[in-house]
């Protein structure tokens, strides 16, 4: 049964209308304007390194965004194909063995040569990590070795037709042997990319200089700086004031203001990213599927999308966006039904002793407003909740350990590897390395194992659809909205190509006119 929109949602909608009224089309740099070879670019990035540059962690994304870290293969967002990077070709020698031929005459920024031994050393370092990477771990790769100086041999526990996709993961990045020290990883001048890290202000920024000997040709910028700015509103402000040239992951609440600024270009792209209310399936009350279903139908997702996200996101239908080929087209947006949700809560027998906690991560400015709406909608079905704000880094240890009730976060399904298997395996299998919701369903796990070895793409996508249907039927989480990737770029910037998978920003072709 449809119910009226909440007053708090209506308030956000009114704000959205007021902001949208001043929207205009941004201008772009004058065509033919000369690039300045001495220019440096500042990037406001939503991530901060928190793991001493461990490549098995999300710190690898910072090094990739910075134009430092490179991988054997690269997923091209335009062609939707895996293409050569540090490897020029690869072949499947057997069901469980792949061989990658390395590019000739590539040097690390410290002057040492890239060879198969160095590549194997980097990959094995990740495989031996205490907390393995989501895409590259002993469950997906059993051995990496140098077959000869120019050939890297990768052995998998079972047939894995998607291994070249895994090798494009930033967690499979390659660093010079000298980067691995007793104190941790030192990325300074130990990458192969177009930019070499030269200094860092701990917790604040990473400074880079042009790699004059880059294997792929001329690097247009003299250098750059990656600033660690986890607050979305601050990232938006920095590009508007000119403190940053590129600001990544702009919150919807800042969108209209930036679009009205003729000194800025706002770039949008479809993104496999869903804002999600993660429910802790491992403890009360959300170990009860009926409570999870109650949480789902308590939500008015269209109201959230229209008000908080100002129309820059679409209500979610489940774990996949409707545009994805493996999504079930029969899954619609869950309709809010307060009366049915109340009945599910009552029938569960759950006796609330204290408020349930909703963690709203600060990296996404929208989540404070979303959490307020959820808190109110929970109240309507007889559940009391309180909202706390934390950075994701501060919240993650407790979330991974299962010491939480709910967390508002978001997840790019294609970011580990450019195929849903990485997300479906890491996030929802019983032993998944990133199973924030602590969900476990043996039938689901069997489907995912079958998908990992299926070579026929059509059949594999059908298995993904079946897996998504199980997650939706179990109400594993509340999938709220499908987001767009939104970046803001100053008009002196040239050659910026938006990457919805947030891996590449400082590239050899990026330039500035001043």
CSV table of C-alpha atoms in Angstrom, one decimal:
chain,number,residue,atom,x,y,z
A,1,UNK,CA,0.0,0.0,0.0
A,2,UNK,CA,1.4,3.4,-1.0
A,3,UNK,CA,1.7,5.9,1.8
A,4,UNK,CA,2.3,9.6,2.0
A,5,UNK,CA,5.8,11.0,1.8
A,6,UNK,CA,7.3,12.0,5.1
A,7,UNK,CA,7.6,15.7,5.9
A,8,UNK,CA,11.4,15.4,6.3
A,9,UNK,CA,11.6,14.0,2.7
A,10,UNK,CA,9.4,16.8,1.5
A,11,UNK,CA,11.7,19.3,3.2
A,12,UNK,CA,14.7,17.9,1.3
A,13,UNK,CA,12.7,18.0,-1.9
A,14,UNK,CA,11.9,21.7,-1.4
A,15,UNK,CA,15.6,22.4,-1.0
A,16,UNK,CA,16.4,20.4,-4.1
A,17,UNK,CA,13.9,22.4,-6.1
A,18,UNK,CA,15.4,25.7,-4.9
A,19,UNK,CA,18.9,24.6,-5.8
A,20,UNK,CA,17.9,23.3,-9.2
A,21,UNK,CA,16.3,26.6,-10.1
A,22,UNK,CA,19.8,28.1,-10.5
A,23,UNK,CA,21.2,25.4,-12.6
A,24,UNK,CA,23.0,26.2,-15.9
A,25,UNK,CA,25.2,24.4,-18.4
A,26,UNK,CA,28.9,24.7,-17.5
A,27,UNK,CA,31.4,25.9,-20.1
A,28,UNK,CA,34.5,24.0,-21.2
A,29,UNK,CA,38.1,25.0,-21.9
A,30,UNK,CA,38.5,27.0,-25.1
A,31,UNK,CA,39.3,24.5,-28.0
A,32,UNK,CA,42.9,24.6,-29.0
A,33,UNK,CA,44.2,26.3,-25.8
A,34,UNK,CA,47.8,25.4,-25.3
A,35,UNK,CA,48.7,23.0,-22.5
A,36,UNK,CA,51.3,24.2,-20.0
A,37,UNK,CA,54.1,21.6,-19.7
A,38,UNK,CA,54.9,23.1,-16.2
A,39,UNK,CA,51.4,22.8,-14.9
A,40,UNK,CA,50.5,20.5,-11.9
A,41,UNK,CA,47.0,19.2,-11.1
A,42,UNK,CA,45.4,18.9,-7.7
A,43,UNK,CA,42.9,16.1,-7.3
A,44,UNK,CA,40.4,16.0,-4.3
A,45,UNK,CA,40.0,12.3,-3.8
A,46,UNK,CA,37.4,10.7,-1.5
A,47,UNK,CA,39.8,8.0,-0.2
A,48,UNK,CA,42.6,8.3,2.2
A,49,UNK,CA,45.3,5.6,2.6
A,50,UNK,CA,44.9,3.9,5.9
A,51,UNK,CA,46.9,0.7,5.5
A,52,UNK,CA,50.5,1.8,5.0
A,53,UNK,CA,50.0,1.5,1.2
A,54,UNK,CA,49.3,-2.3,1.4
A,55,UNK,CA,48.3,-3.3,-2.1
A,56,UNK,CA,45.7,-5.7,-0.8
A,57,UNK,CA,43.8,-2.8,0.7
A,58,UNK,CA,41.9,0.1,-0.8
A,59,UNK,CA,45.2,2.1,-0.6
A,60,UNK,CA,46.0,0.6,-4.0
A,61,UNK,CA,43.2,2.7,-5.5
A,62,UNK,CA,44.9,5.9,-4.3
A,63,UNK,CA,48.2,4.8,-6.0
A,64,UNK,CA,46.3,4.0,-9.2
A,65,UNK,CA,44.3,7.3,-9.2
A,66,UNK,CA,47.7,9.0,-8.7
A,67,UNK,CA,49.1,7.6,-11.9
A,68,UNK,CA,51.7,5.6,-10.0
A,69,UNK,CA,50.4,2.0,-9.8
A,70,UNK,CA,50.0,-0.2,-12.9
A,71,UNK,CA,48.8,-3.7,-13.6
A,72,UNK,CA,49.3,-6.5,-16.1
A,73,UNK,CA,46.0,-5.9,-17.8
A,74,UNK,CA,43.6,-2.9,-17.9
A,75,UNK,CA,39.8,-2.9,-18.2
A,76,UNK,CA,38.8,-0.3,-20.8
A,77,UNK,CA,35.5,1.3,-19.8
A,78,UNK,CA,34.7,2.3,-23.4
A,79,UNK,CA,35.4,-1.0,-25.2
A,80,UNK,CA,34.2,-3.1,-22.2
A,81,UNK,CA,37.2,-5.3,-22.8
A,82,UNK,CA,40.4,-6.3,-20.9
A,83,UNK,CA,43.4,-4.8,-22.8
A,84,UNK,CA,47.2,-4.9,-22.4
A,85,UNK,CA,49.0,-2.8,-19.9
A,86,UNK,CA,52.3,-4.1,-18.4
A,87,UNK,CA,51.5,-7.4,-20.2
A,88,UNK,CA,51.2,-7.3,-23.9
A,89,UNK,CA,49.4,-10.7,-24.3
A,90,UNK,CA,48.2,-13.7,-22.3
A,91,UNK,CA,47.0,-17.2,-23.0
A,92,UNK,CA,45.3,-20.0,-21.0
A,93,UNK,CA,47.9,-22.8,-21.1
A,94,UNK,CA,45.4,-25.2,-19.4
A,95,UNK,CA,42.2,-24.9,-17.4
A,96,UNK,CA,44.0,-23.7,-14.3
A,97,UNK,CA,47.2,-22.0,-15.8
A,98,UNK,CA,47.5,-18.7,-17.5
A,99,UNK,CA,50.7,-17.1,-18.9
A,100,UNK,CA,51.2,-13.4,-19.3
A,101,UNK,CA,53.9,-12.0,-21.6
A,102,UNK,CA,55.5,-8.8,-20.2
A,103,UNK,CA,56.0,-5.6,-22.1
A,104,UNK,CA,59.7,-5.1,-23.1
A,105,UNK,CA,61.9,-2.3,-21.8
A,106,UNK,CA,59.7,-1.2,-19.0
A,107,UNK,CA,61.5,0.3,-15.9
A,108,UNK,CA,60.3,1.0,-12.5
A,109,UNK,CA,60.7,4.7,-11.4
A,110,UNK,CA,63.8,3.7,-9.4
A,111,UNK,CA,65.5,2.6,-12.6
A,112,UNK,CA,65.3,-1.2,-12.1
A,113,UNK,CA,63.8,-3.3,-14.9
A,114,UNK,CA,60.3,-4.8,-14.8
A,115,UNK,CA,60.7,-8.6,-15.1
A,116,UNK,CA,58.6,-11.6,-14.3
A,117,UNK,CA,60.4,-12.1,-11.0
A,118,UNK,CA,59.4,-8.6,-9.8
A,119,UNK,CA,55.8,-9.1,-10.9
A,120,UNK,CA,55.5,-12.5,-9.2
A,121,UNK,CA,57.0,-10.9,-6.0
A,122,UNK,CA,54.3,-8.2,-6.0
A,123,UNK,CA,51.4,-10.6,-6.6
A,124,UNK,CA,52.7,-13.1,-4.0
A,125,UNK,CA,53.0,-10.4,-1.5
A,126,UNK,CA,49.3,-9.7,-1.9
A,127,UNK,CA,48.4,-13.4,-1.8
A,128,UNK,CA,50.2,-13.8,1.6
A,129,UNK,CA,48.4,-10.8,3.2
A,130,UNK,CA,46.7,-11.5,6.5
A,131,UNK,CA,43.6,-9.7,5.2
A,132,UNK,CA,43.5,-10.8,1.5
A,133,UNK,CA,42.3,-8.6,-1.4
A,134,UNK,CA,38.8,-9.2,-2.6
A,135,UNK,CA,39.8,-10.0,-6.2
A,136,UNK,CA,43.3,-11.4,-5.7
A,137,UNK,CA,43.6,-14.0,-2.8
A,138,UNK,CA,44.4,-17.6,-2.2
A,139,UNK,CA,40.9,-18.7,-3.0
A,140,UNK,CA,41.2,-17.3,-6.6
A,141,UNK,CA,45.0,-17.7,-7.2
A,142,UNK,CA,47.0,-20.6,-5.8
A,143,UNK,CA,50.5,-19.7,-7.3
A,144,UNK,CA,52.3,-17.0,-9.2
A,145,UNK,CA,55.8,-17.7,-10.6
A,146,UNK,CA,58.3,-16.5,-13.2
A,147,UNK,CA,58.2,-19.0,-16.1
A,148,UNK,CA,61.1,-17.1,-17.6
A,149,UNK,CA,62.3,-13.5,-17.5
A,150,UNK,CA,59.4,-12.2,-19.6
A,151,UNK,CA,56.6,-14.6,-18.7
A,152,UNK,CA,54.5,-14.7,-15.6
A,153,UNK,CA,52.6,-17.9,-14.9
A,154,UNK,CA,49.5,-17.8,-12.7
A,155,UNK,CA,47.9,-20.9,-11.4
A,156,UNK,CA,44.3,-21.0,-10.1
A,157,UNK,CA,42.7,-23.5,-7.8
A,158,UNK,CA,40.0,-24.2,-10.4
A,159,UNK,CA,39.2,-23.1,-13.9
A,160,UNK,CA,38.8,-19.3,-13.9
A,161,UNK,CA,37.8,-17.8,-17.2
A,162,UNK,CA,37.9,-14.3,-15.7
A,163,UNK,CA,41.5,-14.3,-14.5
A,164,UNK,CA,42.6,-11.5,-17.0
A,165,UNK,CA,39.9,-9.4,-15.3
A,166,UNK,CA,41.4,-10.1,-11.9
A,167,UNK,CA,44.8,-9.0,-13.2
A,168,UNK,CA,43.3,-5.6,-14.0
A,169,UNK,CA,42.3,-5.1,-10.4
A,170,UNK,CA,44.4,-2.4,-8.7
A,171,UNK,CA,45.1,-4.9,-5.9
A,172,UNK,CA,47.1,-6.8,-8.6
A,173,UNK,CA,49.4,-3.7,-9.0
A,174,UNK,CA,53.1,-4.2,-9.5
A,175,UNK,CA,55.8,-2.4,-7.5
A,176,UNK,CA,59.6,-2.5,-7.6
A,177,UNK,CA,61.1,-5.1,-5.2
A,178,UNK,CA,62.6,-2.2,-3.3
A,179,UNK,CA,59.1,-1.0,-2.3
A,180,UNK,CA,58.7,-3.9,0.1
A,181,UNK,CA,60.5,-3.0,3.3
A,182,UNK,CA,60.5,-4.3,6.9
A,183,UNK,CA,58.3,-1.3,7.8
A,184,UNK,CA,55.8,-1.8,5.1
A,185,UNK,CA,55.3,-0.7,1.5
A,186,UNK,CA,57.2,2.3,0.3
A,187,UNK,CA,55.7,3.5,-3.1
A,188,UNK,CA,58.0,6.5,-3.5
A,189,UNK,CA,59.5,6.2,-7.0
A,190,UNK,CA,58.8,2.4,-7.0
A,191,UNK,CA,55.9,2.3,-9.6
A,192,UNK,CA,55.9,2.1,-13.4
A,193,UNK,CA,53.2,4.7,-14.1
A,194,UNK,CA,53.4,8.2,-15.6
A,195,UNK,CA,53.7,9.8,-12.2
A,196,UNK,CA,56.2,9.1,-9.4
A,197,UNK,CA,55.3,9.8,-5.7
A,198,UNK,CA,57.9,12.0,-4.2
A,199,UNK,CA,56.5,13.0,-0.8
A,200,UNK,CA,53.5,12.6,1.4
A,201,UNK,CA,51.9,14.6,4.2
A,202,UNK,CA,50.5,11.9,6.4
A,203,UNK,CA,46.7,11.9,6.4
A,204,UNK,CA,46.6,14.8,4.0
A,205,UNK,CA,48.1,14.4,0.6
A,206,UNK,CA,50.5,12.7,-1.8
A,207,UNK,CA,52.7,14.7,-4.1
A,208,UNK,CA,53.9,13.3,-7.5
A,209,UNK,CA,56.3,14.3,-10.3
A,210,UNK,CA,56.3,13.5,-13.9
A,211,UNK,CA,58.0,10.2,-14.8
A,212,UNK,CA,60.4,11.4,-17.5
A,213,UNK,CA,61.1,7.8,-18.6
A,214,UNK,CA,57.5,6.6,-18.8
A,215,UNK,CA,57.2,3.5,-21.1
A,216,UNK,CA,54.1,4.8,-22.8
A,217,UNK,CA,55.4,8.1,-24.0
A,218,UNK,CA,55.2,11.8,-23.1
A,219,UNK,CA,53.6,12.8,-19.8
A,220,UNK,CA,51.9,16.2,-20.3
A,221,UNK,CA,51.7,17.4,-16.7
A,222,UNK,CA,54.8,18.3,-14.6
A,223,UNK,CA,53.2,16.6,-11.6
A,224,UNK,CA,50.2,16.6,-9.3
A,225,UNK,CA,48.9,16.2,-5.8
A,226,UNK,CA,46.2,13.8,-4.5
A,227,UNK,CA,44.4,15.3,-1.5
A,228,UNK,CA,42.7,13.0,0.9
A,229,UNK,CA,39.3,14.7,1.5
A,230,UNK,CA,36.7,12.2,2.7
A,231,UNK,CA,34.0,14.9,3.3
A,232,UNK,CA,32.0,15.3,0.1
A,233,UNK,CA,31.0,18.9,0.7
A,234,UNK,CA,34.6,19.9,1.1
A,235,UNK,CA,35.6,18.2,-2.1
A,236,UNK,CA,32.9,20.2,-3.9
A,237,UNK,CA,34.0,23.4,-2.3
A,238,UNK,CA,37.6,22.9,-3.3
A,239,UNK,CA,36.9,22.6,-7.0
A,240,UNK,CA,34.7,25.7,-6.8
A,241,UNK,CA,37.4,27.8,-5.1
A,242,UNK,CA,40.1,26.6,-7.4
A,243,UNK,CA,42.0,24.8,-4.7
A,244,UNK,CA,41.4,21.6,-6.6
A,245,UNK,CA,41.4,21.0,-10.4
A,246,UNK,CA,39.4,17.8,-10.2
A,247,UNK,CA,37.1,16.7,-7.4
A,248,UNK,CA,35.9,13.1,-7.4
A,249,UNK,CA,32.6,11.7,-6.3
A,250,UNK,CA,30.6,14.9,-5.9
A,251,UNK,CA,27.6,14.6,-3.5
A,252,UNK,CA,24.2,15.2,-5.0
A,253,UNK,CA,23.6,17.9,-2.5
A,254,UNK,CA,26.4,20.0,-4.1
A,255,UNK,CA,25.5,19.2,-7.7
A,256,UNK,CA,23.2,22.1,-8.6
A,257,UNK,CA,25.6,24.7,-7.2
A,258,UNK,CA,28.5,23.4,-9.2
A,259,UNK,CA,26.5,23.1,-12.4
A,260,UNK,CA,25.6,26.8,-12.0
A,261,UNK,CA,29.4,27.7,-12.0
A,262,UNK,CA,30.7,28.5,-15.5
A,263,UNK,CA,34.3,27.8,-14.3
A,264,UNK,CA,33.5,24.1,-13.7
A,265,UNK,CA,32.5,21.2,-15.9
A,266,UNK,CA,30.4,18.6,-14.1
A,267,UNK,CA,30.7,15.1,-15.5
A,268,UNK,CA,28.2,12.3,-15.0
A,269,UNK,CA,28.2,8.7,-15.9
A,270,UNK,CA,26.2,5.6,-15.2
A,271,UNK,CA,27.8,3.8,-12.4
A,272,UNK,CA,27.5,0.2,-11.0
A,273,UNK,CA,27.2,1.8,-7.6
A,274,UNK,CA,24.3,1.3,-5.2
A,275,UNK,CA,23.8,3.2,-2.0
A,276,UNK,CA,22.8,0.5,0.5
A,277,UNK,CA,21.5,0.2,4.1
A,278,UNK,CA,23.6,-2.8,5.2
A,279,UNK,CA,21.9,-5.0,7.8
A,280,UNK,CA,23.9,-7.1,10.1
A,281,UNK,CA,22.4,-10.6,9.3
A,282,UNK,CA,24.4,-12.2,12.1
A,283,UNK,CA,22.6,-10.9,15.1
A,284,UNK,CA,19.2,-9.7,16.3
A,285,UNK,CA,17.1,-8.2,15.0
A,286,UNK,CA,18.3,-8.6,11.4
A,287,UNK,CA,19.1,-12.3,11.7
A,288,UNK,CA,15.4,-12.7,11.2
A,289,UNK,CA,14.4,-12.4,7.5
A,290,UNK,CA,11.0,-11.0,8.5
A,291,UNK,CA,12.7,-8.0,10.2
A,292,UNK,CA,14.9,-7.5,7.1
A,293,UNK,CA,11.8,-7.6,4.9
A,294,UNK,CA,10.1,-5.1,7.3
A,295,UNK,CA,13.1,-2.8,6.9
A,296,UNK,CA,12.8,-3.0,3.1
A,297,UNK,CA,9.1,-2.2,2.8
A,298,UNK,CA,9.3,0.6,5.4
A,299,UNK,CA,11.4,2.6,2.9
A,300,UNK,CA,10.0,5.0,0.3
A,301,UNK,CA,12.8,4.7,-2.2
A,302,UNK,CA,11.4,7.1,-4.8
A,303,UNK,CA,11.1,9.8,-2.1
A,304,UNK,CA,14.7,9.3,-1.1
A,305,UNK,CA,15.9,9.4,-4.7
A,306,UNK,CA,13.9,12.6,-5.5
A,307,UNK,CA,14.7,14.5,-2.3
A,308,UNK,CA,18.1,13.6,-1.0
A,309,UNK,CA,19.6,12.8,-4.3
A,310,UNK,CA,17.8,15.6,-6.2
A,311,UNK,CA,17.0,13.2,-9.1
A,312,UNK,CA,20.7,12.3,-9.6
A,313,UNK,CA,20.0,8.7,-8.6
A,314,UNK,CA,17.3,6.1,-9.3
A,315,UNK,CA,15.4,4.0,-6.8
A,316,UNK,CA,17.0,0.5,-6.5
A,317,UNK,CA,15.2,-2.6,-7.5
A,318,UNK,CA,17.6,-5.0,-5.8
A,319,UNK,CA,21.4,-5.7,-5.8
A,320,UNK,CA,21.7,-4.8,-9.5
A,321,UNK,CA,20.7,-1.8,-11.6
A,322,UNK,CA,17.9,-2.6,-14.1
A,323,UNK,CA,20.2,-1.6,-17.0
A,324,UNK,CA,22.6,-4.4,-16.2
A,325,UNK,CA,22.2,-7.5,-18.4
A,326,UNK,CA,22.2,-9.9,-15.5
A,327,UNK,CA,19.5,-8.0,-13.6
A,328,UNK,CA,16.1,-9.6,-13.3
A,329,UNK,CA,13.7,-7.3,-15.3
A,330,UNK,CA,10.8,-8.6,-13.2
A,331,UNK,CA,12.2,-7.1,-10.0
A,332,UNK,CA,10.6,-3.8,-9.4
A,333,UNK,CA,11.2,-1.0,-6.9
A,334,UNK,CA,9.9,-2.4,-3.5
A,335,UNK,CA,6.7,-0.6,-2.6
A,336,UNK,CA,6.4,0.9,0.8
A,337,UNK,CA,3.8,-0.7,3.0
A,338,UNK,CA,3.9,0.5,6.6
A,339,UNK,CA,1.0,-1.7,7.8
A,340,UNK,CA,2.6,-4.9,6.5
A,341,UNK,CA,6.0,-3.9,7.9
A,342,UNK,CA,4.4,-3.4,11.3
A,343,UNK,CA,2.8,-6.9,11.2
A,344,UNK,CA,6.2,-8.4,10.3
A,345,UNK,CA,7.8,-6.6,13.3
A,346,UNK,CA,5.1,-7.8,15.7
A,347,UNK,CA,5.1,-11.4,14.3
A,348,UNK,CA,8.9,-11.6,14.9
A,349,UNK,CA,8.5,-11.3,18.6
A,350,UNK,CA,11.4,-8.9,18.7
A,351,UNK,CA,11.4,-6.9,21.9
A,352,UNK,CA,13.6,-3.8,21.5
A,353,UNK,CA,15.8,-3.0,24.5
A,354,UNK,CA,17.8,-0.1,23.1
A,355,UNK,CA,17.8,2.0,19.9
A,356,UNK,CA,19.2,0.4,16.8
A,357,UNK,CA,22.2,2.3,15.5
A,358,UNK,CA,22.4,3.6,11.9
A,359,UNK,CA,26.0,4.5,11.0
A,360,UNK,CA,26.1,7.1,8.2
A,361,UNK,CA,29.6,7.3,6.7
A,362,UNK,CA,30.9,10.9,6.3
A,363,UNK,CA,32.4,10.2,2.8
A,364,UNK,CA,28.9,10.5,1.4
A,365,UNK,CA,27.3,13.8,2.3
A,366,UNK,CA,23.8,12.5,1.4
A,367,UNK,CA,23.9,9.8,4.0
A,368,UNK,CA,23.1,12.1,6.9
A,369,UNK,CA,19.8,13.1,5.3
A,370,UNK,CA,19.1,9.5,4.2
A,371,UNK,CA,19.7,8.3,7.8
A,372,UNK,CA,17.2,10.9,9.1
A,373,UNK,CA,14.5,9.6,6.8
A,374,UNK,CA,15.3,5.9,7.7
A,375,UNK,CA,15.1,6.8,11.4
A,376,UNK,CA,11.7,8.3,10.9
A,377,UNK,CA,10.4,5.5,8.8
A,378,UNK,CA,11.6,2.9,11.3
A,379,UNK,CA,9.7,4.8,14.0
A,380,UNK,CA,6.5,4.3,11.9
A,381,UNK,CA,6.9,0.5,12.1
A,382,UNK,CA,7.7,0.5,15.8
A,383,UNK,CA,11.5,0.4,15.8
A,384,UNK,CA,13.6,3.1,17.4
A,385,UNK,CA,16.9,4.0,15.8
A,386,UNK,CA,19.6,6.5,16.4
A,387,UNK,CA,22.0,8.0,13.8
A,388,UNK,CA,25.8,8.2,14.3
A,389,UNK,CA,28.3,9.6,11.7
A,390,UNK,CA,31.7,8.1,11.2
A,391,UNK,CA,34.3,7.9,8.5
A,392,UNK,CA,34.2,4.5,6.7
A,393,UNK,CA,37.7,3.8,7.9
A,394,UNK,CA,36.7,4.3,11.5
A,395,UNK,CA,33.6,2.1,11.1
A,396,UNK,CA,35.0,-0.7,9.1
A,397,UNK,CA,36.7,-2.8,11.8
A,398,UNK,CA,33.5,-3.2,13.8
A,399,UNK,CA,31.4,-3.7,10.7
A,400,UNK,CA,33.7,-6.5,9.4
A,401,UNK,CA,33.7,-8.1,12.9
A,402,UNK,CA,29.9,-8.0,13.0
A,403,UNK,CA,29.7,-5.5,15.8
A,404,UNK,CA,27.0,-3.2,14.4
A,405,UNK,CA,23.3,-3.0,13.6
A,406,UNK,CA,23.1,-1.0,10.3
A,407,UNK,CA,25.5,1.0,8.2
A,408,UNK,CA,24.7,3.3,5.3
A,409,UNK,CA,27.5,2.8,2.7
A,410,UNK,CA,27.8,2.3,-1.0
A,411,UNK,CA,29.6,-0.3,-3.2
A,412,UNK,CA,30.7,-0.2,-6.8
A,413,UNK,CA,29.9,-3.7,-8.0
A,414,UNK,CA,32.6,-3.7,-10.7
A,415,UNK,CA,35.4,-2.1,-8.8
A,416,UNK,CA,37.2,-5.2,-7.6
A,417,UNK,CA,37.1,-6.8,-11.0
A,418,UNK,CA,35.1,-5.5,-14.0
A,419,UNK,CA,32.6,-8.3,-13.7
A,420,UNK,CA,29.9,-8.9,-11.0
A,421,UNK,CA,31.6,-12.1,-9.8
A,422,UNK,CA,34.0,-10.1,-7.7
A,423,UNK,CA,31.1,-8.4,-5.9
A,424,UNK,CA,28.9,-11.4,-5.6
A,425,UNK,CA,31.7,-13.6,-4.3
A,426,UNK,CA,33.4,-11.1,-1.8
A,427,UNK,CA,30.2,-9.5,-0.5
A,428,UNK,CA,27.7,-12.3,0.0
A,429,UNK,CA,29.3,-15.7,0.1
A,430,UNK,CA,29.6,-17.3,3.6
A,431,UNK,CA,33.3,-16.9,3.6
A,432,UNK,CA,33.4,-13.7,1.5
A,433,UNK,CA,36.2,-11.3,2.4
A,434,UNK,CA,34.0,-8.2,2.3
A,435,UNK,CA,30.7,-9.6,3.6
A,436,UNK,CA,29.7,-6.5,5.5
A,437,UNK,CA,26.2,-7.9,6.0
A,438,UNK,CA,27.4,-11.3,7.3
A,439,UNK,CA,25.0,-13.0,5.0
A,440,UNK,CA,25.2,-16.7,4.5
A,441,UNK,CA,23.2,-19.0,2.2
A,442,UNK,CA,24.6,-22.3,1.1
A,443,UNK,CA,22.4,-22.4,-2.0
A,444,UNK,CA,23.7,-19.0,-3.0
A,445,UNK,CA,27.3,-20.1,-2.5
A,446,UNK,CA,26.8,-23.1,-4.8
A,447,UNK,CA,25.5,-20.8,-7.6
A,448,UNK,CA,28.5,-18.5,-7.2
A,449,UNK,CA,31.0,-21.4,-7.3
A,450,UNK,CA,29.3,-22.6,-10.5
A,451,UNK,CA,29.5,-19.1,-12.0
A,452,UNK,CA,33.3,-18.8,-11.2
A,453,UNK,CA,34.0,-21.7,-13.5
A,454,UNK,CA,31.4,-21.1,-16.3
A,455,UNK,CA,33.1,-20.1,-19.6
A,456,UNK,CA,29.9,-19.3,-21.4
A,457,UNK,CA,29.1,-15.7,-20.8
A,458,UNK,CA,25.3,-16.0,-21.3
A,459,UNK,CA,25.1,-18.9,-18.9
A,460,UNK,CA,27.3,-17.0,-16.4
A,461,UNK,CA,25.1,-14.0,-16.5
A,462,UNK,CA,22.0,-16.1,-15.9
A,463,UNK,CA,23.7,-17.5,-12.8
A,464,UNK,CA,24.4,-13.9,-11.7
A,465,UNK,CA,20.7,-13.2,-12.1
A,466,UNK,CA,19.7,-16.2,-10.0
A,467,UNK,CA,22.1,-15.1,-7.3
A,468,UNK,CA,20.6,-11.6,-7.3
A,469,UNK,CA,17.2,-13.1,-7.0
A,470,UNK,CA,18.2,-15.1,-3.9
A,471,UNK,CA,19.7,-11.9,-2.3
A,472,UNK,CA,16.5,-10.0,-3.0
A,473,UNK,CA,14.2,-12.9,-1.7
A,474,UNK,CA,16.3,-13.0,1.5
A,475,UNK,CA,16.2,-9.2,1.9
A,476,UNK,CA,19.9,-9.5,2.7
A,477,UNK,CA,20.2,-5.7,2.7
A,478,UNK,CA,18.1,-2.7,1.8
A,479,UNK,CA,19.3,-1.5,-1.6
A,480,UNK,CA,18.3,2.2,-1.7
A,481,UNK,CA,19.4,4.0,-4.9
A,482,UNK,CA,21.6,3.4,-8.0
A,483,UNK,CA,24.0,6.3,-8.1
A,484,UNK,CA,25.7,8.1,-10.9
A,485,UNK,CA,29.4,8.8,-10.9
A,486,UNK,CA,29.8,12.6,-10.6
A,487,UNK,CA,33.1,14.4,-10.9
A,488,UNK,CA,33.7,18.2,-11.1
A,489,UNK,CA,36.6,19.5,-13.2
A,490,UNK,CA,38.0,23.0,-13.5
A,491,UNK,CA,37.9,24.4,-17.0
A,492,UNK,CA,41.7,24.7,-17.3
A,493,UNK,CA,41.9,20.9,-17.3
A,494,UNK,CA,42.3,19.1,-20.6
A,495,UNK,CA,42.2,15.3,-21.4
A,496,UNK,CA,40.3,14.2,-18.3
A,497,UNK,CA,38.4,11.0,-19.0
A,498,UNK,CA,36.0,10.1,-16.2
A,499,UNK,CA,36.3,6.5,-14.9
A,500,UNK,CA,33.1,5.3,-13.2
A,501,UNK,CA,35.3,2.6,-11.6
A,502,UNK,CA,37.5,5.3,-10.0
A,503,UNK,CA,40.9,3.8,-10.9
A,504,UNK,CA,42.5,6.3,-13.3
A,505,UNK,CA,42.7,10.1,-12.9
A,506,UNK,CA,46.3,11.3,-13.3
A,507,UNK,CA,47.1,9.9,-16.7
A,508,UNK,CA,49.8,10.7,-19.2
A,509,UNK,CA,47.3,12.6,-21.4
A,510,UNK,CA,45.9,14.9,-18.6
A,511,UNK,CA,46.9,18.5,-19.1
A,512,UNK,CA,46.2,22.0,-17.9
A,513,UNK,CA,46.2,25.3,-19.8
A,514,UNK,CA,47.6,27.3,-16.8
